[in-house]
JSON list of C-alpha atoms and ligand atoms in Angstrom, two decimals:
[
{"chain": "A", "resi": 1, "resn": "MET", "atom": "CA", "xyz": [9.85, 14.88, -20.08]},
{"chain": "A", "resi": 2, "resn": "ARG", "atom": "CA", "xyz": [10.71, 11.20, -19.30]},
{"chain": "A", "resi": 3, "resn": "LYS", "atom": "CA", "xyz": [7.60, 10.04, -15.81]},
{"chain": "A", "resi": 4, "resn": "LYS", "atom": "CA", "xyz": [8.07, 9.52, -12.96]},
{"chain": "A", "resi": 5, "resn": "LEU", "atom": "CA", "xyz": [6.22, 6.81, -10.19]},
{"chain": "A", "resi": 6, "resn": "SER", "atom": "CA", "xyz": [6.08, 7.25, -6.71]},
{"chain": "A", "resi": 7, "resn": "VAL", "atom": "CA", "xyz": [6.59, 4.01, -4.84]},
{"chain": "A", "resi": 8, "resn": "VAL", "atom": "CA", "xyz": [4.89, 4.84, -1.06]},
{"chain": "A", "resi": 9, "resn": "VAL", "atom": "CA", "xyz": [5.45, 2.81, 2.16]},
{"chain": "A", "resi": 10, "resn": "SER", "atom": "CA", "xyz": [3.99, 2.88, 5.42]},
{"chain": "A", "resi": 11, "resn": "CYS", "atom": "CA", "xyz": [7.02, 1.42, 7.97]},
{"chain": "A", "resi": 12, "resn": "TYR", "atom": "CA", "xyz": [6.01, 0.53, 11.37]},
{"chain": "A", "resi": 13, "resn": "ASN", "atom": "CA", "xyz": [8.76, -0.68, 13.82]},
{"chain": "A", "resi": 14, "resn": "GLU", "atom": "CA", "xyz": [10.69, -2.20, 10.17]},
{"chain": "A", "resi": 15, "resn": "GLU", "atom": "CA", "xyz": [13.30, -2.07, 10.85]},
{"chain": "A", "resi": 16, "resn": "LEU", "atom": "CA", "xyz": [14.67, -5.35, 10.10]},
{"chain": "A", "resi": 17, "resn": "ALA", "atom": "CA", "xyz": [13.33, -5.36, 6.90]},
{"chain": "A", "resi": 18, "resn": "LEU", "atom": "CA", "xyz": [13.66, -2.42, 5.85]},
{"chain": "A", "resi": 19, "resn": "ARG", "atom": "CA", "xyz": [17.45, -2.44, 3.89]},
{"chain": "A", "resi": 20, "resn": "GLN", "atom": "CA", "xyz": [16.48, -5.92, 1.81]},
{"chain": "A", "resi": 21, "resn": "PHE", "atom": "CA", "xyz": [13.50, -3.46, 1.17]},
{"chain": "A", "resi": 22, "resn": "TYR", "atom": "CA", "xyz": [15.05, -0.22, -0.32]},
{"chain": "A", "resi": 23, "resn": "LYS", "atom": "CA", "xyz": [17.30, -2.43, -2.06]},
{"chain": "A", "resi": 24, "resn": "GLU", "atom": "CA", "xyz": [15.18, -5.45, -4.30]},
{"chain": "A", "resi": 25, "resn": "THR", "atom": "CA", "xyz": [12.32, -1.83, -4.41]},
{"chain": "A", "resi": 26, "resn": "SER", "atom": "CA", "xyz": [15.20, 0.44, -6.26]},
{"chain": "A", "resi": 27, "resn": "GLN", "atom": "CA", "xyz": [16.75, -2.16, -8.62]},
{"chain": "A", "resi": 28, "resn": "VAL", "atom": "CA", "xyz": [13.93, -2.99, -10.07]},
{"chain": "A", "resi": 29, "resn": "LEU", "atom": "CA", "xyz": [13.02, 0.31, -9.83]},
{"chain": "A", "resi": 30, "resn": "LYS", "atom": "CA", "xyz": [16.56, 1.44, -11.89]},
{"chain": "A", "resi": 31, "resn": "SER", "atom": "CA", "xyz": [15.43, -1.33, -14.88]},
{"chain": "A", "resi": 32, "resn": "LEU", "atom": "CA", "xyz": [11.71, 1.29, -15.37]},
{"chain": "A", "resi": 33, "resn": "PRO", "atom": "CA", "xyz": [11.43, 3.58, -18.15]},
{"chain": "A", "resi": 34, "resn": "TRP", "atom": "CA", "xyz": [9.80, 6.51, -15.79]},
{"chain": "A", "resi": 35, "resn": "ASP", "atom": "CA", "xyz": [11.92, 7.69, -13.27]},
{"chain": "A", "resi": 36, "resn": "TYR", "atom": "CA", "xyz": [11.19, 7.71, -9.93]},
{"chain": "A", "resi": 37, "resn": "GLU", "atom": "CA", "xyz": [11.11, 8.26, -6.22]},
{"chain": "A", "resi": 38, "resn": "LEU", "atom": "CA", "xyz": [10.49, 6.14, -3.51]},
{"chain": "A", "resi": 39, "resn": "ILE", "atom": "CA", "xyz": [7.80, 8.14, -0.74]},
{"chain": "A", "resi": 40, "resn": "PHE", "atom": "CA", "xyz": [8.38, 6.33, 3.45]},
{"chain": "A", "resi": 41, "resn": "VAL", "atom": "CA", "xyz": [6.22, 6.77, 5.46]},
{"chain": "A", "resi": 42, "resn": "ASN", "atom": "CA", "xyz": [7.32, 6.28, 9.26]},
{"chain": "A", "resi": 43, "resn": "ASP", "atom": "CA", "xyz": [3.90, 5.67, 11.88]},
{"chain": "A", "resi": 44, "resn": "GLY", "atom": "CA", "xyz": [5.84, 5.82, 14.80]},
{"chain": "A", "resi": 45, "resn": "SER", "atom": "CA", "xyz": [7.91, 3.68, 14.76]},
{"chain": "A", "resi": 46, "resn": "GLN", "atom": "CA", "xyz": [9.32, 2.56, 18.56]},
{"chain": "A", "resi": 47, "resn": "ASP", "atom": "CA", "xyz": [12.38, 1.05, 17.11]},
{"chain": "A", "resi": 48, "resn": "GLY", "atom": "CA", "xyz": [15.43, 1.83, 14.26]},
{"chain": "A", "resi": 49, "resn": "SER", "atom": "CA", "xyz": [13.28, 2.40, 11.77]},
{"chain": "A", "resi": 50, "resn": "LEU", "atom": "CA", "xyz": [13.51, 6.40, 11.01]},
{"chain": "A", "resi": 51, "resn": "ASP", "atom": "CA", "xyz": [17.66, 6.13, 11.71]},
{"chain": "A", "resi": 52, "resn": "ILE", "atom": "CA", "xyz": [17.64, 3.91, 9.03]},
{"chain": "A", "resi": 53, "resn": "LEU", "atom": "CA", "xyz": [15.61, 5.83, 7.10]},
{"chain": "A", "resi": 54, "resn": "ASN", "atom": "CA", "xyz": [17.01, 9.36, 7.29]},
{"chain": "A", "resi": 55, "resn": "GLN", "atom": "CA", "xyz": [20.88, 7.14, 6.16]},
{"chain": "A", "resi": 56, "resn": "LEU", "atom": "CA", "xyz": [18.45, 5.71, 3.08]},
{"chain": "A", "resi": 57, "resn": "ALA", "atom": "CA", "xyz": [17.48, 9.94, 1.88]},
{"chain": "A", "resi": 58, "resn": "ASP", "atom": "CA", "xyz": [20.98, 11.08, 2.94]},
{"chain": "A", "resi": 59, "resn": "GLU", "atom": "CA", "xyz": [22.67, 8.48, 0.93]},
{"chain": "A", "resi": 60, "resn": "ASP", "atom": "CA", "xyz": [20.14, 8.25, -2.23]},
{"chain": "A", "resi": 61, "resn": "GLU", "atom": "CA", "xyz": [17.97, 11.65, -3.44]},
{"chain": "A", "resi": 62, "resn": "ARG", "atom": "CA", "xyz": [15.40, 9.20, -4.45]},
{"chain": "A", "resi": 63, "resn": "VAL", "atom": "CA", "xyz": [14.60, 8.78, -1.08]},
{"chain": "A", "resi": 64, "resn": "LYS", "atom": "CA", "xyz": [11.98, 10.55, 0.90]},
{"chain": "A", "resi": 65, "resn": "VAL", "atom": "CA", "xyz": [10.46, 10.51, 4.47]},
{"chain": "A", "resi": 66, "resn": "ILE", "atom": "CA", "xyz": [7.97, 11.48, 6.31]},
{"chain": "A", "resi": 67, "resn": "ALA", "atom": "CA", "xyz": [7.82, 10.59, 10.16]},
{"chain": "A", "resi": 68, "resn": "PHE", "atom": "CA", "xyz": [5.15, 11.43, 12.62]},
{"chain": "A", "resi": 69, "resn": "SER", "atom": "CA", "xyz": [5.31, 11.91, 15.59]},
{"chain": "A", "resi": 70, "resn": "ARG", "atom": "CA", "xyz": [3.21, 8.80, 16.78]},
{"chain": "A", "resi": 71, "resn": "ASN", "atom": "CA", "xyz": [1.17, 5.88, 15.55]},
{"chain": "A", "resi": 72, "resn": "PHE", "atom": "CA", "xyz": [-1.92, 6.78, 13.09]},
{"chain": "A", "resi": 73, "resn": "GLY", "atom": "CA", "xyz": [-1.98, 3.43, 11.69]},
{"chain": "A", "resi": 74, "resn": "HIS", "atom": "CA", "xyz": [-1.28, 2.30, 7.73]},
{"chain": "A", "resi": 75, "resn": "GLU", "atom": "CA", "xyz": [-4.04, 4.47, 6.86]},
{"chain": "A", "resi": 76, "resn": "ALA", "atom": "CA", "xyz": [-3.00, 7.59, 7.66]},
{"chain": "A", "resi": 77, "resn": "ALA", "atom": "CA", "xyz": [0.10, 6.68, 6.85]},
{"chain": "A", "resi": 78, "resn": "MET", "atom": "CA", "xyz": [-0.99, 6.10, 2.88]},
{"chain": "A", "resi": 79, "resn": "ILE", "atom": "CA", "xyz": [-2.61, 9.81, 3.00]},
{"chain": "A", "resi": 80, "resn": "ALA", "atom": "CA", "xyz": [0.62, 11.23, 3.69]},
{"chain": "A", "resi": 81, "resn": "GLY", "atom": "CA", "xyz": [1.79, 9.46, 1.21]},
{"chain": "A", "resi": 82, "resn": "LEU", "atom": "CA", "xyz": [-0.21, 10.76, -1.17]},
{"chain": "A", "resi": 83, "resn": "ASP", "atom": "CA", "xyz": [-0.58, 13.92, -0.43]},
{"chain": "A", "resi": 84, "resn": "TYR", "atom": "CA", "xyz": [3.09, 14.03, -1.17]},
{"chain": "A", "resi": 85, "resn": "SER", "atom": "CA", "xyz": [3.57, 12.32, -4.51]},
{"chain": "A", "resi": 86, "resn": "SER", "atom": "CA", "xyz": [4.33, 13.38, -6.99]},
{"chain": "A", "resi": 87, "resn": "GLY", "atom": "CA", "xyz": [4.79, 11.82, -9.86]},
{"chain": "A", "resi": 88, "resn": "ASP", "atom": "CA", "xyz": [2.66, 10.55, -12.58]},
{"chain": "A", "resi": 89, "resn": "GLY", "atom": "CA", "xyz": [1.46, 6.92, -10.87]},
{"chain": "A", "resi": 90, "resn": "ILE", "atom": "CA", "xyz": [2.11, 5.99, -7.08]},
{"chain": "A", "resi": 91, "resn": "VAL", "atom": "CA", "xyz": [1.65, 2.32, -5.60]},
{"chain": "A", "resi": 92, "resn": "CYS", "atom": "CA", "xyz": [1.41, 1.56, -2.16]},
{"chain": "A", "resi": 93, "resn": "MET", "atom": "CA", "xyz": [3.25, -1.02, -0.72]},
{"chain": "A", "resi": 94, "resn": "ASP", "atom": "CA", "xyz": [4.02, -2.47, 2.44]},
{"chain": "A", "resi": 95, "resn": "ALA", "atom": "CA", "xyz": [7.61, -2.86, 4.19]},
{"chain": "A", "resi": 96, "resn": "ASP", "atom": "CA", "xyz": [8.00, -5.79, 4.16]},
{"chain": "A", "resi": 97, "resn": "LEU", "atom": "CA", "xyz": [8.78, -7.36, 0.97]},
{"chain": "A", "resi": 98, "resn": "GLN", "atom": "CA", "xyz": [5.26, -9.18, 0.49]},
{"chain": "A", "resi": 99, "resn": "HIS", "atom": "CA", "xyz": [4.52, -7.47, -2.10]},
{"chain": "A", "resi": 100, "resn": "PRO", "atom": "CA", "xyz": [6.87, -7.79, -4.28]},
{"chain": "A", "resi": 101, "resn": "PRO", "atom": "CA", "xyz": [8.49, -5.48, -6.29]},
{"chain": "A", "resi": 102, "resn": "GLU", "atom": "CA", "xyz": [8.98, -7.27, -9.87]},
{"chain": "A", "resi": 103, "resn": "CYS", "atom": "CA", "xyz": [5.83, -6.36, -10.47]},
{"chain": "A", "resi": 104, "resn": "PHE", "atom": "CA", "xyz": [6.56, -2.90, -10.87]},
{"chain": "A", "resi": 105, "resn": "PRO", "atom": "CA", "xyz": [7.15, -3.39, -14.55]},
{"chain": "A", "resi": 106, "resn": "SER", "atom": "CA", "xyz": [3.38, -4.57, -15.23]},
{"chain": "A", "resi": 107, "resn": "ILE", "atom": "CA", "xyz": [2.27, -1.94, -13.75]},
{"chain": "A", "resi": 108, "resn": "VAL", "atom": "CA", "xyz": [4.25, 0.80, -15.35]},
{"chain": "A", "resi": 109, "resn": "GLU", "atom": "CA", "xyz": [3.41, -1.32, -18.88]},
{"chain": "A", "resi": 110, "resn": "ALA", "atom": "CA", "xyz": [-0.20, -0.69, -16.95]},
{"chain": "A", "resi": 111, "resn": "PHE", "atom": "CA", "xyz": [-0.41, 2.88, -16.79]},
{"chain": "A", "resi": 112, "resn": "GLN", "atom": "CA", "xyz": [0.94, 3.25, -19.95]},
{"chain": "A", "resi": 113, "resn": "GLU", "atom": "CA", "xyz": [-1.99, 1.52, -21.66]},
{"chain": "A", "resi": 114, "resn": "GLY", "atom": "CA", "xyz": [-3.84, 4.35, -19.93]},
{"chain": "A", "resi": 115, "resn": "TYR", "atom": "CA", "xyz": [-5.47, 2.29, -16.34]},
{"chain": "A", "resi": 116, "resn": "HIS", "atom": "CA", "xyz": [-6.61, 4.93, -13.55]},
{"chain": "A", "resi": 117, "resn": "VAL", "atom": "CA", "xyz": [-5.82, 1.47, -11.35]},
{"chain": "A", "resi": 118, "resn": "ILE", "atom": "CA", "xyz": [-4.33, -0.94, -11.21]},
{"chain": "A", "resi": 119, "resn": "ASN", "atom": "CA", "xyz": [-6.04, -3.73, -8.72]},
{"chain": "A", "resi": 120, "resn": "MET", "atom": "CA", "xyz": [-3.33, -6.25, -6.99]},
{"chain": "A", "resi": 121, "resn": "VAL", "atom": "CA", "xyz": [-4.77, -8.89, -6.43]},
{"chain": "A", "resi": 122, "resn": "ARG", "atom": "CA", "xyz": [-3.24, -12.05, -4.28]},
{"chain": "A", "resi": 123, "resn": "THR", "atom": "CA", "xyz": [-3.78, -15.43, -5.89]},
{"chain": "A", "resi": 124, "resn": "LYS", "atom": "CA", "xyz": [-2.18, -16.69, -2.81]},
{"chain": "A", "resi": 125, "resn": "ASN", "atom": "CA", "xyz": [-1.01, -16.07, 1.33]},
{"chain": "A", "resi": 126, "resn": "GLU", "atom": "CA", "xyz": [0.12, -18.69, 2.33]},
{"chain": "A", "resi": 127, "resn": "SER", "atom": "CA", "xyz": [2.69, -16.72, 4.66]},
{"chain": "A", "resi": 128, "resn": "ALA", "atom": "CA", "xyz": [-0.80, -15.54, 6.46]},
{"chain": "A", "resi": 129, "resn": "GLY", "atom": "CA", "xyz": [-1.72, -18.25, 8.17]},
{"chain": "A", "resi": 130, "resn": "LYS", "atom": "CA", "xyz": [-5.26, -19.99, 8.22]},
{"chain": "A", "resi": 131, "resn": "PHE", "atom": "CA", "xyz": [-6.95, -18.21, 11.23]},
{"chain": "A", "resi": 132, "resn": "LYS", "atom": "CA", "xyz": [-5.52, -15.09, 9.42]},
{"chain": "A", "resi": 133, "resn": "ASN", "atom": "CA", "xyz": [-7.44, -16.30, 6.12]},
{"chain": "A", "resi": 134, "resn": "PHE", "atom": "CA", "xyz": [-10.37, -17.09, 6.86]},
{"chain": "A", "resi": 135, "resn": "ALA", "atom": "CA", "xyz": [-10.93, -14.10, 8.63]},
{"chain": "A", "resi": 136, "resn": "SER", "atom": "CA", "xyz": [-10.17, -12.31, 5.85]},
{"chain": "A", "resi": 137, "resn": "SER", "atom": "CA", "xyz": [-13.20, -14.16, 4.44]},
{"chain": "A", "resi": 138, "resn": "SER", "atom": "CA", "xyz": [-15.17, -14.26, 6.27]},
{"chain": "A", "resi": 139, "resn": "PHE", "atom": "CA", "xyz": [-15.13, -9.83, 6.35]},
{"chain": "A", "resi": 140, "resn": "TYR", "atom": "CA", "xyz": [-15.63, -9.63, 2.89]},
{"chain": "A", "resi": 141, "resn": "ARG", "atom": "CA", "xyz": [-18.31, -12.06, 2.61]},
{"chain": "A", "resi": 142, "resn": "LEU", "atom": "CA", "xyz": [-19.52, -10.37, 5.96]},
{"chain": "A", "resi": 143, "resn": "ILE", "atom": "CA", "xyz": [-19.03, -6.58, 4.17]},
{"chain": "A", "resi": 144, "resn": "ASN", "atom": "CA", "xyz": [-20.54, -7.56, 1.05]},
{"chain": "A", "resi": 145, "resn": "VAL", "atom": "CA", "xyz": [-23.63, -8.67, 1.77]},
{"chain": "A", "resi": 146, "resn": "LEU", "atom": "CA", "xyz": [-23.85, -5.43, 4.13]},
{"chain": "A", "resi": 147, "resn": "SER", "atom": "CA", "xyz": [-22.19, -2.61, 1.61]},
{"chain": "A", "resi": 148, "resn": "ASP", "atom": "CA", "xyz": [-23.78, -1.09, -2.00]},
{"chain": "A", "resi": 149, "resn": "VAL", "atom": "CA", "xyz": [-20.29, -0.39, -2.97]},
{"chain": "A", "resi": 150, "resn": "LYS", "atom": "CA", "xyz": [-18.79, -4.09, -3.15]},
{"chain": "A", "resi": 151, "resn": "PHE", "atom": "CA", "xyz": [-15.28, -5.13, -2.67]},
{"chain": "A", "resi": 152, "resn": "GLU", "atom": "CA", "xyz": [-12.88, -7.92, -4.39]},
{"chain": "A", "resi": 153, "resn": "PRO", "atom": "CA", "xyz": [-11.50, -10.41, -1.61]},
{"chain": "A", "resi": 154, "resn": "ASN", "atom": "CA", "xyz": [-8.11, -11.06, -3.18]},
{"chain": "A", "resi": 155, "resn": "ALA", "atom": "CA", "xyz": [-7.13, -6.90, -2.92]},
{"chain": "A", "resi": 156, "resn": "SER", "atom": "CA", "xyz": [-4.36, -5.09, -1.38]},
{"chain": "A", "resi": 157, "resn": "ASP", "atom": "CA", "xyz": [-3.43, -1.79, -0.04]},
{"chain": "A", "resi": 158, "resn": "PHE", "atom": "CA", "xyz": [-1.15, -3.04, -2.97]},
{"chain": "A", "resi": 159, "resn": "PHE", "atom": "CA", "xyz": [-2.38, -1.45, -5.51]},
{"chain": "A", "resi": 160, "resn": "GLY", "atom": "CA", "xyz": [-1.40, 1.90, -8.43]},
{"chain": "A", "resi": 161, "resn": "ILE", "atom": "CA", "xyz": [-3.55, 4.89, -9.30]},
{"chain": "A", "resi": 162, "resn": "SER", "atom": "CA", "xyz": [-2.69, 7.37, -11.86]},
{"chain": "A", "resi": 163, "resn": "ARG", "atom": "CA", "xyz": [-1.94, 10.97, -10.32]},
{"chain": "A", "resi": 164, "resn": "LYS", "atom": "CA", "xyz": [-6.08, 11.50, -11.36]},
{"chain": "A", "resi": 165, "resn": "ALA", "atom": "CA", "xyz": [-7.51, 9.09, -10.12]},
{"chain": "A", "resi": 166, "resn": "SER", "atom": "CA", "xyz": [-5.47, 9.85, -6.36]},
{"chain": "A", "resi": 167, "resn": "LYS", "atom": "CA", "xyz": [-6.37, 13.62, -6.54]},
{"chain": "A", "resi": 168, "resn": "VAL", "atom": "CA", "xyz": [-10.13, 11.84, -6.31]},
{"chain": "A", "resi": 169, "resn": "LEU", "atom": "CA", "xyz": [-8.54, 10.59, -3.33]},
{"chain": "A", "resi": 170, "resn": "LYS", "atom": "CA", "xyz": [-6.69, 13.28, -1.86]},
{"chain": "A", "resi": 171, "resn": "ASP", "atom": "CA", "xyz": [-9.36, 15.90, -2.40]},
{"chain": "A", "resi": 172, "resn": "HIS", "atom": "CA", "xyz": [-12.58, 13.46, -1.21]},
{"chain": "A", "resi": 173, "resn": "TYR", "atom": "CA", "xyz": [-11.43, 10.91, 0.30]},
{"chain": "A", "resi": 174, "resn": "ARG", "atom": "CA", "xyz": [-9.77, 11.63, 3.88]},
{"chain": "A", "resi": 175, "resn": "GLU", "atom": "CA", "xyz": [-11.72, 10.53, 6.39]},
{"chain": "A", "resi": 176, "resn": "LYS", "atom": "CA", "xyz": [-8.90, 9.43, 9.45]},
{"chain": "A", "resi": 177, "resn": "VAL", "atom": "CA", "xyz": [-11.35, 6.03, 9.86]},
{"chain": "A", "resi": 178, "resn": "ARG", "atom": "CA", "xyz": [-10.90, 5.35, 6.11]},
{"chain": "A", "resi": 179, "resn": "PHE", "atom": "CA", "xyz": [-10.39, 1.77, 4.25]},
{"chain": "A", "resi": 180, "resn": "LEU", "atom": "CA", "xyz": [-8.44, 2.86, 1.49]},
{"chain": "A", "resi": 181, "resn": "ARG", "atom": "CA", "xyz": [-7.98, -0.30, -0.21]},
{"chain": "A", "resi": 182, "resn": "GLY", "atom": "CA", "xyz": [-12.11, 0.28, -0.65]},
{"chain": "A", "resi": 183, "resn": "TYR", "atom": "CA", "xyz": [-12.23, 4.18, -1.43]},
{"chain": "A", "resi": 184, "resn": "VAL", "atom": "CA", "xyz": [-9.95, 2.25, -3.67]},
{"chain": "A", "resi": 185, "resn": "GLN", "atom": "CA", "xyz": [-11.75, -0.04, -5.83]},
{"chain": "A", "resi": 186, "resn": "ASN", "atom": "CA", "xyz": [-15.04, 2.19, -5.93]},
{"chain": "A", "resi": 187, "resn": "ILE", "atom": "CA", "xyz": [-13.84, 5.39, -7.40]},
{"chain": "A", "resi": 188, "resn": "GLY", "atom": "CA", "xyz": [-14.44, 4.03, -10.98]},
{"chain": "A", "resi": 189, "resn": "PHE", "atom": "CA", "xyz": [-12.11, 5.14, -13.82]},
{"chain": "A", "resi": 190, "resn": "LYS", "atom": "CA", "xyz": [-10.12, 2.42, -16.13]},
{"chain": "A", "resi": 191, "resn": "ARG", "atom": "CA", "xyz": [-8.64, -0.11, -14.28]},
{"chain": "A", "resi": 192, "resn": "LYS", "atom": "CA", "xyz": [-7.29, -3.22, -14.73]},
{"chain": "A", "resi": 193, "resn": "ASN", "atom": "CA", "xyz": [-6.89, -6.28, -12.24]},
{"chain": "A", "resi": 194, "resn": "ILE", "atom": "CA", "xyz": [-2.75, -8.03, -12.39]},
{"chain": "A", "resi": 195, "resn": "GLU", "atom": "CA", "xyz": [-2.66, -11.22, -9.38]},
{"chain": "A", "resi": 196, "resn": "TYR", "atom": "CA", "xyz": [0.72, -11.19, -7.55]},
{"chain": "A", "resi": 197, "resn": "GLU", "atom": "CA", "xyz": [1.49, -14.36, -5.60]},
{"chain": "A", "resi": 198, "resn": "ALA", "atom": "CA", "xyz": [2.59, -12.80, -2.32]},
{"chain": "A", "resi": 199, "resn": "ARG", "atom": "CA", "xyz": [5.03, -13.85, -0.45]},
{"chain": "A", "resi": 200, "resn": "SER", "atom": "CA", "xyz": [6.39, -14.06, 2.80]},
{"chain": "A", "resi": 201, "resn": "ARG", "atom": "CA", "xyz": [7.49, -11.06, 5.44]},
{"chain": "A", "resi": 202, "resn": "VAL", "atom": "CA", "xyz": [11.08, -10.29, 4.54]},
{"chain": "A", "resi": 203, "resn": "ALA", "atom": "CA", "xyz": [11.90, -10.08, 8.91]},
{"chain": "A", "resi": 204, "resn": "GLY", "atom": "CA", "xyz": [9.98, -9.01, 11.46]},
{"chain": "A", "resi": 205, "resn": "GLU", "atom": "CA", "xyz": [6.37, -10.02, 12.30]},
{"chain": "A", "resi": 206, "resn": "SER", "atom": "CA", "xyz": [3.13, -8.92, 11.42]},
{"chain": "A", "resi": 207, "resn": "LYS", "atom": "CA", "xyz": [2.03, -5.31, 13.49]},
{"chain": "A", "resi": 208, "resn": "TYR", "atom": "CA", "xyz": [-1.46, -6.57, 12.93]},
{"chain": "A", "resi": 209, "resn": "SER", "atom": "CA", "xyz": [-2.63, -7.07, 15.68]},
{"chain": "A", "resi": 210, "resn": "ILE", "atom": "CA", "xyz": [-6.05, -9.92, 15.45]},
{"chain": "A", "resi": 211, "resn": "LYS", "atom": "CA", "xyz": [-6.94, -6.83, 18.11]},
{"chain": "A", "resi": 212, "resn": "LYS", "atom": "CA", "xyz": [-5.57, -3.93, 15.65]},
{"chain": "A", "resi": 213, "resn": "LEU", "atom": "CA", "xyz": [-7.51, -6.12, 12.42]},
{"chain": "A", "resi": 214, "resn": "ILE", "atom": "CA", "xyz": [-11.54, -6.31, 13.99]},
{"chain": "A", "resi": 215, "resn": "THR", "atom": "CA", "xyz": [-11.33, -2.45, 16.00]},
{"chain": "A", "resi": 216, "resn": "PHE", "atom": "CA", "xyz": [-9.89, -2.49, 11.99]},
{"chain": "A", "resi": 217, "resn": "SER", "atom": "CA", "xyz": [-13.01, -4.72, 9.90]},
{"chain": "A", "resi": 218, "resn": "VAL", "atom": "CA", "xyz": [-15.70, -3.10, 13.10]},
{"chain": "A", "resi": 219, "resn": "ASN", "atom": "CA", "xyz": [-15.04, 0.81, 11.21]},
{"chain": "A", "resi": 220, "resn": "THR", "atom": "CA", "xyz": [-14.87, -0.76, 8.14]},
{"chain": "A", "resi": 221, "resn": "ILE", "atom": "CA", "xyz": [-18.57, -2.18, 7.87]},
{"chain": "A", "resi": 222, "resn": "MET", "atom": "CA", "xyz": [-19.77, 0.78, 9.60]},
{"chain": "A", "resi": 223, "resn": "CYS", "atom": "CA", "xyz": [-18.06, 3.41, 7.26]},
{"chain": "A", "resi": 224, "resn": "PHE", "atom": "CA", "xyz": [-19.50, 0.70, 4.45]},
{"chain": "A", "resi": 225, "resn": "SER", "atom": "CA", "xyz": [-23.01, 0.26, 5.40]},
{"chain": "A", "resi": 226, "resn": "ASN", "atom": "CA", "xyz": [-26.50, 1.80, 5.94]},
{"chain": "B", "resi": 1, "resn": "UDP", "atom": "N1", "xyz": [2.03, -0.33, 9.47]},
{"chain": "B", "resi": 1, "resn": "UDP", "atom": "C1", "xyz": [1.81, 1.26, 9.99]},
{"chain": "B", "resi": 1, "resn": "UDP", "atom": "N2", "xyz": [1.22, 1.39, 10.80]},
{"chain": "B", "resi": 1, "resn": "UDP", "atom": "C2", "xyz": [0.27, 0.79, 11.66]},
{"chain": "B", "resi": 1, "resn": "UDP", "atom": "C3", "xyz": [1.20, -1.43, 11.13]},
{"chain": "B", "resi": 1, "resn": "UDP", "atom": "C4", "xyz": [1.68, -1.52, 9.83]},
{"chain": "B", "resi": 1, "resn": "UDP", "atom": "O1", "xyz": [1.97, 1.90, 9.12]},
{"chain": "B", "resi": 1, "resn": "UDP", "atom": "O2", "xyz": [0.24, 0.78, 12.19]},
{"chain": "B", "resi": 1, "resn": "UDP", "atom": "C5", "xyz": [2.47, -0.96, 7.58]},
{"chain": "B", "resi": 1, "resn": "UDP", "atom": "C6", "xyz": [3.71, -2.16, 9.06]},
{"chain": "B", "resi": 1, "resn": "UDP", "atom": "O3", "xyz": [4.55, -1.76, 7.98]},
{"chain": "B", "resi": 1, "resn": "UDP", "atom": "C7", "xyz": [3.50, -3.03, 6.48]},
{"chain": "B", "resi": 1, "resn": "UDP", "atom": "C8", "xyz": [1.62, -2.93, 6.41]},
{"chain": "B", "resi": 1, "resn": "UDP", "atom": "O4", "xyz": [2.05, -1.45, 7.18]},
{"chain": "B", "resi": 1, "resn": "UDP", "atom": "O5", "xyz": [4.36, -2.02, 6.05]},
{"chain": "B", "resi": 1, "resn": "UDP", "atom": "C9", "xyz": [1.20, -4.10, 6.87]},
{"chain": "B", "resi": 1, "resn": "UDP", "atom": "O6", "xyz": [1.23, -4.20, 7.74]},
{"chain": "B", "resi": 1, "resn": "UDP", "atom": "P1", "xyz": [2.15, -5.72, 8.15]},
{"chain": "B", "resi": 1, "resn": "UDP", "atom": "O7", "xyz": [3.18, -6.75, 6.93]},
{"chain": "B", "resi": 1, "resn": "UDP", "atom": "O8", "xyz": [2.14, -6.37, 10.30]},
{"chain": "B", "resi": 1, "resn": "UDP", "atom": "O9", "xyz": [0.58, -6.20, 7.78]},
{"chain": "B", "resi": 1, "resn": "UDP", "atom": "P2", "xyz": [0.00, -7.99, 7.58]},
{"chain": "B", "resi": 1, "resn": "UDP", "atom": "O10", "xyz": [0.92, -8.26, 6.12]},
{"chain": "B", "resi": 1, "resn": "UDP", "atom": "O11", "xyz": [0.75, -9.34, 8.67]},
{"chain": "B", "resi": 1, "resn": "UDP", "atom": "O12", "xyz": [-1.61, -7.76, 7.42]},
{"chain": "B", "resi": 2, "resn": "MG", "atom": "MG1", "xyz": [3.03, -7.40, 5.31]}
]
């Protein structure tokens, strides 16, 4: 039987990006040796995202939509997406095409080689701007001093995970305040790093305000240190 890839995408007010995201990802997904499903988690968007997603699901049976009753944040959206995924391998990614779909073939290849965790490592993130890049590197320096667990500074919310490894996340890492990309790096399993160049956001603006980022950083430090 053909294997299946589940692509899990969290969306918050992404009406400007979704159609292009769907078009570009589908194009690459169709070329893969695996079947696929595209799971969109609408994280309580106030714009037309949900309508667009429902339309896509009507037109394409490989599109699935999970809709939250309000905004719960990217982390909660990823748990929901993992819960509903049925693939042999799962890819988590953002909806703004900053995570290039051209990486899917190398992710699937890594699954076929027996890797369970495929860490997509950003080599360049020009679109984030100097401040965000500085804040991000300071955050990683701090947490790596405070925590016993070591974090890869350029890890992103773009990663591949096998069904087996995702079961560990589903069963044991369900805290409401969490740091999925930190857990992914620390659950063990045979793992591989693949580098990618982050693109610019295809449309719309970042949904992470400075305030949200600070809250997120403080929460993460609390979760992973004594
Ligand atoms: N997102 C979400 N809920 C939120 C904020 C963001 O699901 O409360 C999604 C957003 O739609 C995107 C991903 O999380 O798919 C990353 O957000 P964004 O691109 O705004 O962050 P940045 O890349 O600027 O750090
Ligand atoms: Mg983004």
